[in-house]
Amino acid sequence: MTGRVVWIRRLMGLLLAAGPVAWALHRSLPPGADLVNRGGLPLLGDLFASALRPSLEPGFLTLVLDAVGVTLAFATLGTTGALVIGLVGGLILSDAAWTRPPRWPVRVVRLLLRSVLVAVRSVHELVWALLFVSVLGLDPLVAVLAIALPFGAQTAQVFGQTFDDLPHGPLRALRNAGASPVPALVYGLLPAAAPLLLSYSFYRFECAIRSTVLLGVVGVGGLGQAIVVSLQSRNWNEVWTLIGAVLLLSALVDLWSTRVRSDMAVVTCSDWSGGRTQHKRGRSAQRDAAAIVRRTSSRWARWSALVLLPGIIVAWLTSGVSLAGLTSPRTRDLTGRLLQDLWPPQLPSGGWQVLIGSTLDTIAMAILAITVAVIITVALGPWATSPRHPPTDHAGLARLATRSISRAVLLVLRSIPPTVWAVVALLVLFPGVLPGALALGLYTGGILGRLVAEAWESIDTRATDVLRHAGVTQRVAAVAATVPPSAQQFLTYTLYRFEICLRDTAVVGIVGAAGLGQLLAENLATFKYPTITTLLAASCVLSITTELATRRLHQATRN
């Protein structure tokens, strides 16, 4: 392929990307409509004015500590449930776990299971929580199930891919020697997969912390609910204290998770998010070998393994979660009524026009959100990467300080739930696509910026060194040696986060932004369950269509 063809393809790609953004902007900025809510500007001023005066009253701090404990307990139990679902589902879906082609009944079961998992993970955990509340009430089990189900569906997909990517020689040798299937899996497949599974488990725990805070909108407890109560009462000093607690908790979990993952696995957080679970090849093989050595000597991993089981037990005992509610006559009765109420599906008030309009609003919101996230990533990502060499002068120390500030900003952006960003945006903007897109864009920018910074840190530096020796300035050499090889990875993460943005529009819609989420919240409030079925089906179809389209686009750009 000639250089001219490459540039023409890139130009066409930019034009194809600019078209949807222009359409989304046009849809979010209808002509003649008021966007800025001038009455909310004083409230926003009060919010920022109290940033330096967080509430430090002993009674409130005790409440904050209790909310932190509840958040940790729910995240721990939800992650545990997701890993159990993911391990069982991953083994069933994995081709490697079946040493010979399964019979047709098993193939039918696998196809049904794969379809169910796709449908489960296409529904946001907040929507799952709202449905569980209608059956279980405000039970702690709601938060655990709302995290365990969609996370478990996602984990099953990743674990299945992980098993398929590993060498199958030991497993086949055990099976050929006459070992039963279960012992063969335990001794021939799981040991090699353990570091990768543990790495992904910690990544899921990070996500579970953020999702648990998000579920506070439903009223199941924890930091999220405390933030919602303080926002509704406009007690800004308490809001800042709670946000500080969320940031501190996120930073500690982020540090712990990153340390264990870097010690135990040869894939990074960005690899997991980009769907890449294979061991690296080529020059990075040396890093792989070093990682294998670290697996046997990681104190962080050993301490994590020691506190794992006691942590789950403590979380279970302190959270008040009980499985008895799942089998009670009242739950069976309410579940039966809910299923009856959900069928047959009905269109929302206004018919197809409202449904199609809300779907288009959802797509426009996701496009603008990922645009905002990309802008944040391009602006902060390069500064958030670690320097290649230890600082030896003032310029090096300034670079280190810039990195710390950039990483702190990205941490703040991704630690604050999108619902809180949406509430803040709705103080100054009227409900619509724009405040939802802004809230999701800020939140996604924090995640995408971290992923891309991690990816840039792993790029081979030899090209930069060659350009520097040829007389090219450091900044130009860094850009020329980093951008081309990382472009494909950047596109992968952007497409992945776009899929997540589309799913997360339900979250900001529920607090009053726009799209299918807002329509869903309105119908949940009025118990119009047949319409809810239609909206969930529309969300599921939209998610699956987007997943297939982005996968196709990704494949096209790789060829």
Coordinates of C-alpha atoms in Angstrom, one line a residue, residues 270 369-378 381 410 414 441-456 489-498:
S270 CA -5.6 -0.7 28.8
A369 CA -19.6 12.3 24.9
I370 CA -16.8 10.4 23.1
T371 CA -15.8 13.6 21.3
V372 CA -15.4 15.4 24.6
A373 CA -13.5 12.4 26.0
V374 CA -11.1 12.3 23.0
I375 CA -10.4 16.1 23.4
I376 CA -9.6 15.5 27.1
T377 CA -7.4 12.5 26.3
V378 CA -5.4 14.4 23.6
G381 CA -2.9 12.0 28.0
L410 CA -7.9 12.2 35.2
R414 CA -13.3 9.2 36.3
G441 CA -17.7 13.0 28.2
L442 CA -16.0 14.2 31.4
Y443 CA -16.3 10.8 33.1
T444 CA -15.2 8.9 30.0
G445 CA -12.3 11.3 29.4
G446 CA -10.8 10.4 32.8
I447 CA -11.0 6.7 31.8
L448 CA -9.9 7.0 28.2
G449 CA -7.0 9.3 29.2
R450 CA -5.7 6.8 31.6
L451 CA -5.9 3.9 29.1
V452 CA -4.2 5.9 26.4
A453 CA -1.4 7.1 28.8
E454 CA -0.8 3.5 29.8
A455 CA -0.6 2.5 26.1
W456 CA 1.8 5.3 25.2
Q489 CA -4.6 1.3 19.8
F490 CA -6.1 4.8 20.3
L491 CA -8.9 3.9 17.9
T492 CA -9.5 0.6 19.6
Y493 CA -9.9 2.2 23.0
T494 CA -12.1 5.0 21.5
L495 CA -14.5 2.5 19.9
Y496 CA -14.6 0.5 23.1
R497 CA -15.4 3.5 25.2
F498 CA -18.0 4.6 22.6

